[in-house]
CSV table of C-alpha atoms in Angstrom, one decimal:
chain,number,residue,atom,x,y,z
A,1,MET,CA,73.1,-58.2,-47.8
A,2,SER,CA,71.1,-60.7,-45.7
A,3,PRO,CA,67.3,-60.6,-45.6
A,4,CYS,CA,67.3,-59.8,-41.9
A,5,VAL,CA,69.3,-56.6,-42.5
A,6,LYS,CA,66.9,-55.5,-45.2
A,7,ARG,CA,63.8,-56.0,-42.9
A,8,LYS,CA,65.3,-54.2,-39.9
A,9,PRO,CA,64.2,-50.6,-41.0
A,10,LEU,CA,60.7,-51.9,-41.7
A,11,PHE,CA,60.5,-53.4,-38.2
A,12,ILE,CA,61.7,-50.2,-36.6
A,13,LEU,CA,59.1,-48.2,-38.6
A,14,PHE,CA,56.3,-50.6,-37.6
A,15,PHE,CA,57.3,-50.5,-33.9
A,16,PHE,CA,57.5,-46.6,-34.0
A,17,THR,CA,54.0,-46.4,-35.6
A,18,GLN,CA,52.5,-48.7,-32.9
A,19,PHE,CA,54.1,-46.6,-30.2
A,20,ILE,CA,52.6,-43.4,-31.6
A,21,LEU,CA,49.1,-45.0,-31.8
A,22,PHE,CA,49.3,-46.4,-28.3
A,23,SER,CA,50.5,-43.0,-26.9
A,24,THR,CA,47.7,-41.1,-28.7
A,25,TYR,CA,45.0,-43.6,-27.4
A,26,THR,CA,46.4,-43.3,-23.9
A,27,PHE,CA,46.3,-39.5,-24.0
A,28,VAL,CA,42.7,-39.3,-25.3
A,29,TYR,CA,41.5,-41.8,-22.8
A,30,TYR,CA,43.1,-39.8,-19.9
A,31,ILE,CA,41.6,-36.5,-21.0
A,32,ASN,CA,38.1,-38.0,-21.3
A,33,ASN,CA,38.4,-39.8,-18.0
A,34,ASN,CA,39.7,-36.8,-16.2
A,35,GLU,CA,36.8,-34.6,-17.5
A,36,THR,CA,34.1,-36.9,-16.2
A,37,ASN,CA,36.0,-37.1,-12.9
A,38,THR,CA,34.5,-39.4,-10.2
A,39,LEU,CA,30.9,-39.7,-11.3
A,40,LYS,CA,29.7,-40.7,-14.8
A,41,ILE,CA,26.9,-38.3,-15.8
A,42,ASP,CA,25.3,-37.9,-19.2
A,43,VAL,CA,24.7,-34.2,-19.7
A,44,ASP,CA,21.9,-32.9,-21.8
A,45,PRO,CA,23.1,-30.2,-24.2
A,46,LEU,CA,21.0,-27.6,-22.5
A,47,ILE,CA,20.3,-28.5,-18.9
A,48,ILE,CA,21.5,-30.8,-16.1
A,49,PRO,CA,19.6,-34.1,-16.2
A,50,SER,CA,16.5,-34.4,-14.1
A,51,GLU,CA,17.9,-37.4,-12.2
A,52,LEU,CA,21.5,-38.2,-11.2
A,53,HIS,CA,22.8,-41.6,-10.6
A,54,PRO,CA,22.2,-42.8,-7.0
A,55,LEU,CA,25.1,-42.1,-4.7
A,56,PRO,CA,26.2,-44.1,-1.7
A,57,ALA,CA,25.9,-42.4,1.6
A,58,SER,CA,29.7,-42.4,1.9
A,59,LEU,CA,30.0,-39.8,-0.8
A,60,LEU,CA,28.1,-37.4,1.4
A,61,GLU,CA,30.5,-37.7,4.3
A,62,GLU,CA,33.3,-35.2,5.0
A,63,GLY,CA,36.1,-37.0,3.3
A,64,ASP,CA,34.4,-37.2,-0.2
A,65,ARG,CA,32.7,-33.8,-0.3
A,66,SER,CA,35.6,-32.3,-2.4
A,67,ASN,CA,35.0,-34.9,-5.1
A,68,LEU,CA,31.3,-34.2,-5.2
A,69,ASN,CA,31.8,-30.5,-5.4
A,70,GLU,CA,34.5,-30.8,-8.1
A,71,ASN,CA,32.2,-33.0,-10.2
A,72,TYR,CA,29.4,-30.4,-9.9
A,73,LYS,CA,31.8,-27.6,-10.9
A,74,ASN,CA,33.0,-29.6,-13.9
A,75,LEU,CA,29.4,-30.4,-14.9
A,76,ARG,CA,28.5,-26.7,-14.9
A,77,ILE,CA,31.6,-25.8,-17.0
A,78,ARG,CA,30.9,-28.5,-19.6
A,79,THR,CA,27.3,-27.4,-19.8
A,80,LYS,CA,28.3,-23.7,-20.3
A,81,ARG,CA,30.7,-24.7,-23.0
A,82,LYS,CA,27.8,-26.2,-24.9
A,83,PHE,CA,26.2,-22.8,-25.2
A,84,LEU,CA,29.3,-21.3,-27.0
A,85,HIS,CA,28.3,-23.3,-30.1
A,86,LEU,CA,24.9,-21.5,-30.3
A,87,LYS,CA,25.1,-19.1,-33.2
A,88,THR,CA,21.7,-18.3,-34.6
A,89,ASN,CA,18.8,-16.4,-33.2
A,90,GLU,CA,16.7,-19.5,-33.4
A,91,ASP,CA,19.1,-21.3,-31.0
A,92,LEU,CA,19.0,-18.4,-28.5
A,93,LYS,CA,15.2,-18.1,-28.8
A,94,SER,CA,14.8,-21.7,-27.8
A,95,LEU,CA,16.6,-20.9,-24.6
A,96,ASN,CA,14.4,-17.8,-23.9
A,97,VAL,CA,17.5,-15.5,-24.1
A,98,THR,CA,18.3,-12.8,-26.6
A,99,SER,CA,22.1,-12.9,-26.6
A,100,ILE,CA,25.1,-14.9,-25.5
A,101,LYS,CA,25.7,-12.5,-22.7
A,102,ASP,CA,22.3,-13.4,-21.2
A,103,ILE,CA,23.4,-17.0,-20.7
A,104,ASP,CA,25.6,-16.0,-17.8
A,105,GLN,CA,22.8,-14.0,-16.2
A,106,SER,CA,19.9,-16.3,-16.8
A,107,GLN,CA,18.8,-18.5,-13.9
A,108,THR,CA,16.5,-20.6,-16.0
A,109,ILE,CA,19.2,-22.4,-18.1
A,110,ILE,CA,20.8,-24.6,-15.5
A,111,GLN,CA,18.5,-26.5,-13.2
A,112,CYS,CA,19.9,-27.4,-9.7
A,113,PRO,CA,21.0,-31.0,-9.4
A,114,SER,CA,18.8,-33.6,-7.9
A,115,LEU,CA,21.3,-34.2,-5.3
A,116,PRO,CA,22.6,-30.9,-3.7
A,117,PRO,CA,26.4,-31.0,-3.8
A,118,ASN,CA,27.2,-29.7,-0.3
A,119,LEU,CA,25.3,-32.2,1.8
A,120,VAL,CA,27.4,-33.8,4.6
A,121,GLY,CA,24.9,-36.1,6.4
A,122,ARG,CA,24.7,-35.9,10.2
A,123,ILE,CA,25.1,-32.4,11.6
A,124,SER,CA,25.2,-30.9,15.0
A,125,PRO,CA,22.6,-28.0,15.3
A,126,ASP,CA,23.6,-24.8,17.0
A,127,LEU,CA,21.0,-24.6,19.8
A,128,PHE,CA,22.1,-21.4,21.3
A,129,SER,CA,19.2,-18.8,21.5
A,130,TYR,CA,20.7,-15.7,20.1
A,131,ASN,CA,18.6,-12.6,20.1
A,132,MET,CA,16.7,-11.8,16.9
A,133,GLU,CA,18.9,-8.8,16.0
A,134,GLU,CA,22.0,-11.0,16.1
A,135,ILE,CA,20.3,-13.6,13.9
A,136,GLU,CA,19.2,-11.0,11.4
A,137,GLU,CA,22.7,-9.5,11.3
A,138,HIS,CA,24.2,-13.0,10.9
A,139,HIS,CA,22.0,-13.7,7.8
A,140,MET,CA,22.3,-10.2,6.4
A,141,ASN,CA,24.5,-11.3,3.4
A,142,SER,CA,22.7,-14.5,2.6
A,143,SER,CA,20.3,-12.9,0.0
A,144,ILE,CA,17.2,-13.8,2.0
A,145,LYS,CA,14.4,-11.5,0.7
A,146,LEU,CA,12.0,-9.7,3.0
A,147,GLY,CA,9.5,-12.1,4.4
A,148,GLY,CA,12.0,-15.0,4.6
A,149,HIS,CA,12.0,-16.0,0.9
A,150,TRP,CA,15.1,-17.4,-0.6
A,151,SER,CA,16.1,-19.2,-3.8
A,152,PRO,CA,19.5,-20.2,-5.3
A,153,SER,CA,21.1,-17.6,-7.6
A,154,HIS,CA,23.3,-20.0,-9.7
A,155,CYS,CA,20.6,-22.5,-10.7
A,156,THR,CA,16.9,-22.9,-10.8
A,157,ALA,CA,15.5,-24.7,-7.8
A,158,ARG,CA,13.7,-28.0,-8.4
A,159,HIS,CA,11.3,-27.5,-5.5
A,160,ARG,CA,9.2,-24.5,-4.4
A,161,VAL,CA,8.5,-25.1,-0.7
A,162,ALA,CA,6.5,-23.2,1.9
A,163,ILE,CA,7.3,-24.0,5.5
A,164,ILE,CA,4.2,-23.4,7.7
A,165,ILE,CA,4.6,-23.1,11.5
A,166,PRO,CA,1.8,-22.7,14.0
A,167,TYR,CA,3.1,-20.4,16.6
A,168,ARG,CA,2.3,-19.0,20.0
A,169,ASN,CA,4.6,-17.9,22.9
A,170,ARG,CA,7.7,-19.9,21.7
A,171,ASP,CA,10.2,-17.1,21.3
A,172,MET,CA,13.3,-19.0,22.3
A,173,GLN,CA,12.4,-22.0,20.1
A,174,LEU,CA,11.6,-19.7,17.2
A,175,ARG,CA,15.0,-17.9,17.4
A,176,ILE,CA,16.8,-21.2,17.4
A,177,PHE,CA,14.7,-22.6,14.6
A,178,ILE,CA,15.1,-19.5,12.3
A,179,ASN,CA,18.8,-19.3,12.8
A,180,PHE,CA,19.3,-23.0,12.0
A,181,MET,CA,16.8,-23.6,9.2
A,182,HIS,CA,17.8,-20.9,6.8
A,183,PRO,CA,21.3,-22.3,6.1
A,184,PHE,CA,19.9,-25.8,6.3
A,185,LEU,CA,17.3,-25.2,3.6
A,186,GLN,CA,19.8,-23.2,1.4
A,187,LYS,CA,22.2,-26.1,1.3
A,188,GLN,CA,19.3,-28.1,-0.2
A,189,GLN,CA,19.0,-25.5,-3.0
A,190,LEU,CA,15.3,-25.0,-2.4
A,191,ASP,CA,13.1,-22.1,-3.4
A,192,TYR,CA,11.5,-21.6,0.0
A,193,GLN,CA,9.8,-19.3,2.4
A,194,ILE,CA,9.0,-19.6,6.1
A,195,PHE,CA,5.5,-18.6,7.4
A,196,LEU,CA,4.5,-18.3,11.0
A,197,VAL,CA,0.7,-18.4,11.7
A,198,GLU,CA,-0.2,-16.9,15.1
A,199,PRO,CA,-3.6,-16.6,16.7
A,200,VAL,CA,-4.5,-13.6,18.9
A,201,ASN,CA,-4.1,-14.2,22.6
A,202,ASP,CA,-7.7,-14.5,23.7
A,203,ILE,CA,-8.7,-17.6,21.6
A,204,SER,CA,-7.8,-21.3,21.9
A,205,PHE,CA,-4.8,-22.6,20.0
A,206,ASN,CA,-5.7,-24.9,17.1
A,207,ARG,CA,-2.6,-26.3,15.4
A,208,ALA,CA,-4.5,-27.9,12.5
A,209,LEU,CA,-6.6,-24.9,11.7
A,210,LEU,CA,-3.5,-22.7,11.6
A,211,PHE,CA,-2.0,-25.1,9.1
A,212,ASN,CA,-5.0,-24.7,6.9
A,213,ILE,CA,-4.9,-20.9,7.2
A,214,GLY,CA,-1.1,-20.9,6.4
A,215,PHE,CA,-1.8,-23.0,3.3
A,216,ARG,CA,-4.6,-20.7,2.1
A,217,GLU,CA,-2.6,-17.5,2.6
A,218,ALA,CA,0.7,-18.8,1.3
A,219,MET,CA,-1.0,-19.9,-2.0
A,220,LYS,CA,-2.2,-16.3,-2.5
A,221,ILE,CA,1.4,-15.0,-2.9
A,222,TYR,CA,3.4,-17.6,-4.8
A,223,SER,CA,3.0,-20.8,-6.8
A,224,TRP,CA,4.2,-23.2,-4.2
A,225,GLN,CA,4.5,-26.9,-5.1
A,226,CYS,CA,5.2,-28.4,-1.7
A,227,PHE,CA,4.1,-27.6,1.9
A,228,ILE,CA,6.1,-28.6,5.0
A,229,PHE,CA,3.9,-28.4,8.1
A,230,HIS,CA,6.4,-28.0,10.9
A,231,ASP,CA,6.4,-27.6,14.7
A,232,VAL,CA,8.7,-24.9,15.8
A,233,ASP,CA,10.4,-27.1,18.5
A,234,LEU,CA,11.8,-29.7,16.1
A,235,ILE,CA,15.3,-29.3,14.6
A,236,PRO,CA,16.6,-31.7,11.9
A,237,GLU,CA,19.9,-33.5,12.5
A,238,ASP,CA,20.8,-34.7,9.0
A,239,ASP,CA,20.9,-32.5,5.9
A,240,ARG,CA,20.0,-35.5,3.7
A,241,ASN,CA,16.5,-35.1,5.1
A,242,ILE,CA,15.4,-33.2,1.9
A,243,TYR,CA,12.6,-30.7,2.5
A,244,ALA,CA,10.6,-31.6,-0.7
A,245,CYS,CA,7.5,-33.5,-1.5
A,246,PRO,CA,7.6,-37.1,-3.0
A,247,ALA,CA,4.8,-38.9,-4.8
A,248,GLU,CA,3.2,-39.9,-1.5
A,249,PRO,CA,2.7,-37.7,1.6
A,250,ARG,CA,5.8,-37.8,3.8
A,251,HIS,CA,6.1,-38.0,7.6
A,252,MET,CA,9.4,-36.4,8.1
A,253,SER,CA,10.1,-36.5,11.9
A,254,VAL,CA,10.6,-40.3,12.1
A,255,ALA,CA,13.2,-40.4,14.8
A,256,VAL,CA,13.0,-37.8,17.6
A,257,ASN,CA,15.4,-37.7,20.6
A,258,THR,CA,12.7,-37.5,23.2
A,259,LEU,CA,11.3,-40.8,21.9
A,260,ASP,CA,14.7,-42.5,21.8
A,261,TYR,CA,14.8,-42.0,18.0
A,262,ASN,CA,12.1,-44.6,17.6
A,263,LEU,CA,8.8,-44.4,15.7
A,264,PRO,CA,6.1,-44.7,18.3
A,265,TYR,CA,3.5,-46.2,16.0
A,266,ARG,CA,3.2,-46.9,12.3
A,267,THR,CA,0.4,-44.3,11.4
A,268,ILE,CA,1.9,-41.3,13.3
A,269,PHE,CA,1.8,-38.2,11.1
A,270,GLY,CA,2.7,-35.4,13.7
A,271,GLY,CA,5.7,-33.2,14.2
A,272,VAL,CA,6.8,-32.5,10.6
A,273,SER,CA,5.0,-33.6,7.5
A,274,ALA,CA,5.2,-32.8,3.8
A,275,LEU,CA,2.3,-32.7,1.2
A,276,THR,CA,2.1,-31.4,-2.3
A,277,VAL,CA,-0.6,-28.8,-3.1
A,278,LYS,CA,-2.6,-31.5,-4.9
A,279,GLN,CA,-2.3,-33.9,-1.9
A,280,MET,CA,-3.4,-31.3,0.6
A,281,GLU,CA,-6.4,-30.3,-1.5
A,282,SER,CA,-7.4,-33.9,-2.2
A,283,VAL,CA,-7.7,-34.8,1.5
A,284,ASN,CA,-9.4,-31.5,2.3
A,285,GLY,CA,-6.5,-30.3,4.5
A,286,PHE,CA,-6.5,-30.7,8.2
A,287,SER,CA,-9.6,-30.9,10.4
A,288,ASN,CA,-10.6,-27.6,12.0
A,289,GLN,CA,-12.2,-29.1,15.1
A,290,PHE,CA,-9.1,-29.8,17.4
A,291,PHE,CA,-8.8,-27.0,19.9
A,292,GLY,CA,-6.1,-27.5,22.4
A,293,TRP,CA,-3.3,-30.2,22.2
A,294,GLY,CA,-3.6,-33.5,20.5
A,295,GLY,CA,-5.6,-35.6,18.0
A,296,GLU,CA,-5.2,-33.5,14.8
A,297,ASP,CA,-2.2,-35.5,13.6
A,298,ASP,CA,-4.0,-38.8,14.0
A,299,ASP,CA,-7.0,-37.4,12.2
A,300,MET,CA,-4.8,-36.2,9.3
A,301,ALA,CA,-3.1,-39.7,9.1
A,302,GLY,CA,-6.6,-41.1,8.6
A,303,ARG,CA,-7.3,-38.6,5.8
A,304,VAL,CA,-4.0,-39.4,4.1
A,305,LEU,CA,-4.4,-43.1,4.3
A,306,THR,CA,-7.8,-43.0,2.5
A,307,LYS,CA,-6.0,-42.0,-0.7
A,308,TYR,CA,-2.3,-42.5,-0.2
A,309,ARG,CA,0.4,-44.3,1.7
A,310,ILE,CA,2.6,-42.5,4.3
A,311,SER,CA,6.2,-42.4,3.1
A,312,ARG,CA,9.3,-41.9,5.3
A,313,TYR,CA,13.0,-41.5,5.1
A,314,PRO,CA,15.1,-44.1,7.0
A,315,ALA,CA,15.3,-43.3,10.7
A,316,ALA,CA,19.1,-42.8,10.4
A,317,ILE,CA,18.3,-39.7,8.2
A,318,ALA,CA,14.9,-38.4,9.4
A,319,ARG,CA,16.3,-37.6,12.9
A,320,TYR,CA,15.1,-34.6,14.9
A,321,LYS,CA,16.0,-32.9,18.2
A,322,MET,CA,13.1,-31.5,20.2
A,323,LEU,CA,13.7,-28.2,22.0
A,324,ARG,CA,12.5,-28.2,25.6
A,325,HIS,CA,9.2,-26.4,26.3
A,326,LYS,CA,6.3,-26.4,28.7
A,327,GLN,CA,3.8,-29.1,28.0
A,328,ASP,CA,0.5,-28.0,26.5
A,329,THR,CA,-2.9,-28.9,28.1
A,330,PRO,CA,-4.4,-31.9,26.3
A,331,ASN,CA,-7.7,-31.6,24.5
A,332,SER,CA,-10.1,-33.6,26.7
A,333,HIS,CA,-12.6,-34.0,23.7
A,334,ARG,CA,-10.0,-35.2,21.2
A,335,TYR,CA,-11.1,-38.9,21.3
A,336,SER,CA,-14.8,-38.0,20.7
A,337,ILE,CA,-13.8,-35.8,17.8
A,338,LEU,CA,-11.6,-38.6,16.4
A,339,GLY,CA,-14.7,-40.8,16.5
A,340,LEU,CA,-16.3,-38.5,13.9
A,341,SER,CA,-13.2,-38.4,11.6
A,342,THR,CA,-14.8,-40.4,8.8
A,343,PRO,CA,-18.0,-38.3,8.3
A,344,MET,CA,-16.1,-35.0,8.8
A,345,ARG,CA,-13.4,-35.5,6.1
A,346,SER,CA,-15.5,-34.2,3.2
A,347,VAL,CA,-17.1,-31.3,5.0
A,348,ASP,CA,-14.5,-30.1,7.5
A,349,GLY,CA,-11.1,-28.8,6.5
A,350,LEU,CA,-10.0,-26.5,3.7
A,351,SER,CA,-13.6,-26.5,2.4
A,352,ASN,CA,-15.0,-24.7,5.4
A,353,VAL,CA,-12.0,-23.0,7.1
A,354,GLN,CA,-13.2,-19.8,8.8
A,355,TYR,CA,-10.8,-17.0,10.0
A,356,LYS,CA,-10.0,-13.3,9.8
A,357,ILE,CA,-6.6,-11.9,9.0
A,358,ILE,CA,-5.5,-9.4,11.6
A,359,GLU,CA,-2.1,-8.6,10.1
A,360,ILE,CA,0.5,-10.0,7.6
A,361,GLU,CA,3.9,-8.7,8.5
A,362,ARG,CA,6.9,-9.5,6.3
A,363,LYS,CA,9.8,-9.6,8.7
A,364,LYS,CA,13.5,-10.0,7.6
A,365,LEU,CA,13.6,-13.8,8.1
A,366,PHE,CA,10.0,-14.9,8.0
A,367,THR,CA,6.4,-13.8,7.3
A,368,LEU,CA,4.1,-13.5,10.3
A,369,ILE,CA,0.4,-14.1,9.7
A,370,ARG,CA,-1.7,-13.0,12.7
A,371,VAL,CA,-5.3,-14.3,12.7
A,372,THR,CA,-8.4,-14.7,14.8
A,373,TYR,CA,-11.3,-17.2,14.5
A,374,ASN,CA,-14.6,-18.0,16.3
A,375,GLU,CA,-14.4,-21.4,18.0
A,376,THR,CA,-18.1,-21.6,18.5
A,377,LEU,CA,-18.9,-21.0,14.8
A,378,ILE,CA,-16.3,-23.5,13.7
A,379,LYS,CA,-17.7,-26.2,16.0
A,380,GLN,CA,-21.3,-25.5,14.9
A,381,SER,CA,-20.2,-26.1,11.2
A,382,VAL,CA,-20.1,-29.9,12.0
A,383,ALA,CA,-22.7,-30.0,14.8
A,384,HIS,CA,-25.1,-31.9,12.5
A,385,LEU,CA,-22.6,-34.8,12.4
A,386,GLN,CA,-22.7,-35.4,16.2
A,387,LYS,CA,-23.9,-38.8,17.0
A,388,LYS,CA,-27.2,-39.0,18.8
A,389,LYS,CA,-27.1,-40.9,22.0
A,390,PRO,CA,-29.5,-43.9,21.9
A,391,LYS,CA,-32.5,-43.4,24.1
A,392,SER,CA,-32.6,-45.9,27.0
A,393,LYS,CA,-35.7,-48.1,27.0
A,394,LEU,CA,-37.9,-47.8,30.1
A,395,LYS,CA,-38.9,-51.1,31.7
A,396,LYS,CA,-42.6,-51.8,31.9
A,397,THR,CA,-43.9,-52.1,35.5
């Protein structure tokens, strides 16, 4: 028998072995690659990581939403599977649960992802002014608690956010705002509540003072981390405009349709702004001296810039539509008050805010805080800072 004939069985066995190894490797690679799906995310054994990899804007558009949602679904499934290996009481105690059954019911185990999975980018707001009864019925099954407080049920929100709105005689704008903002904020998976602060009819409107009052009263009922100070006539046009607070105070209404979606000037801080509790307290809140329209946002910008920088989203994301309304009467003294901004910062604001609560009403979709205040007493609190006019020198005859 020739040597070639003797080696033929060995060659066939070697080839068959290589084929089996290659097939096994291919199968394992396919399974691992399919499990991680589109995005490569390293998962902590217990919680979703605090920061996901940056995603291009295209992944937030309509065509790729399914991939993003499927990835989030797989991530939750893999995380839950980790818990099935927990056997001892010590393992369960570390998760603050007492049994495996509690894992399915606990909201503290899985933290909401840094990037909410259902964002789509540019949106078209529904600006029809439904009546409030229709709006309440529409949101009846959205698990909004009395007073306008909502939080996600399937994960723990990363941000606890209070929305403060100074309000007077803007019923149509309010109905549009409430109807739109609840689903907008829920898509961002926030733990949030909407507060309206309304002065009684016989006193001057003071937007900044109402912000201070809203901050004080909201902090009494919940441990908020972030405050969004929001005009009721501004509606966001992009759900990537996340209503949360960064390391620096954020001016959120960068591009407004009535201003041709351009930033009027670099230090503007009006419309919609976001500050953490620490930031708000460190600048002593807003000034209480601006009765009537205008000036308070420029004063606040000055306060912020003494300790921080003003951050902003890109104009392509931080877009807003302004609802039509009657123009307010400008405050004729706003420029003279702005002249006292620097000496007023330490003595006027949260530190000396004066008001009286008339009523706090927890409505179905928001909390209404009715207040009164004494304009004369508030102005007198900084009267000692008024600049004295220099005496004119009389000419000797």
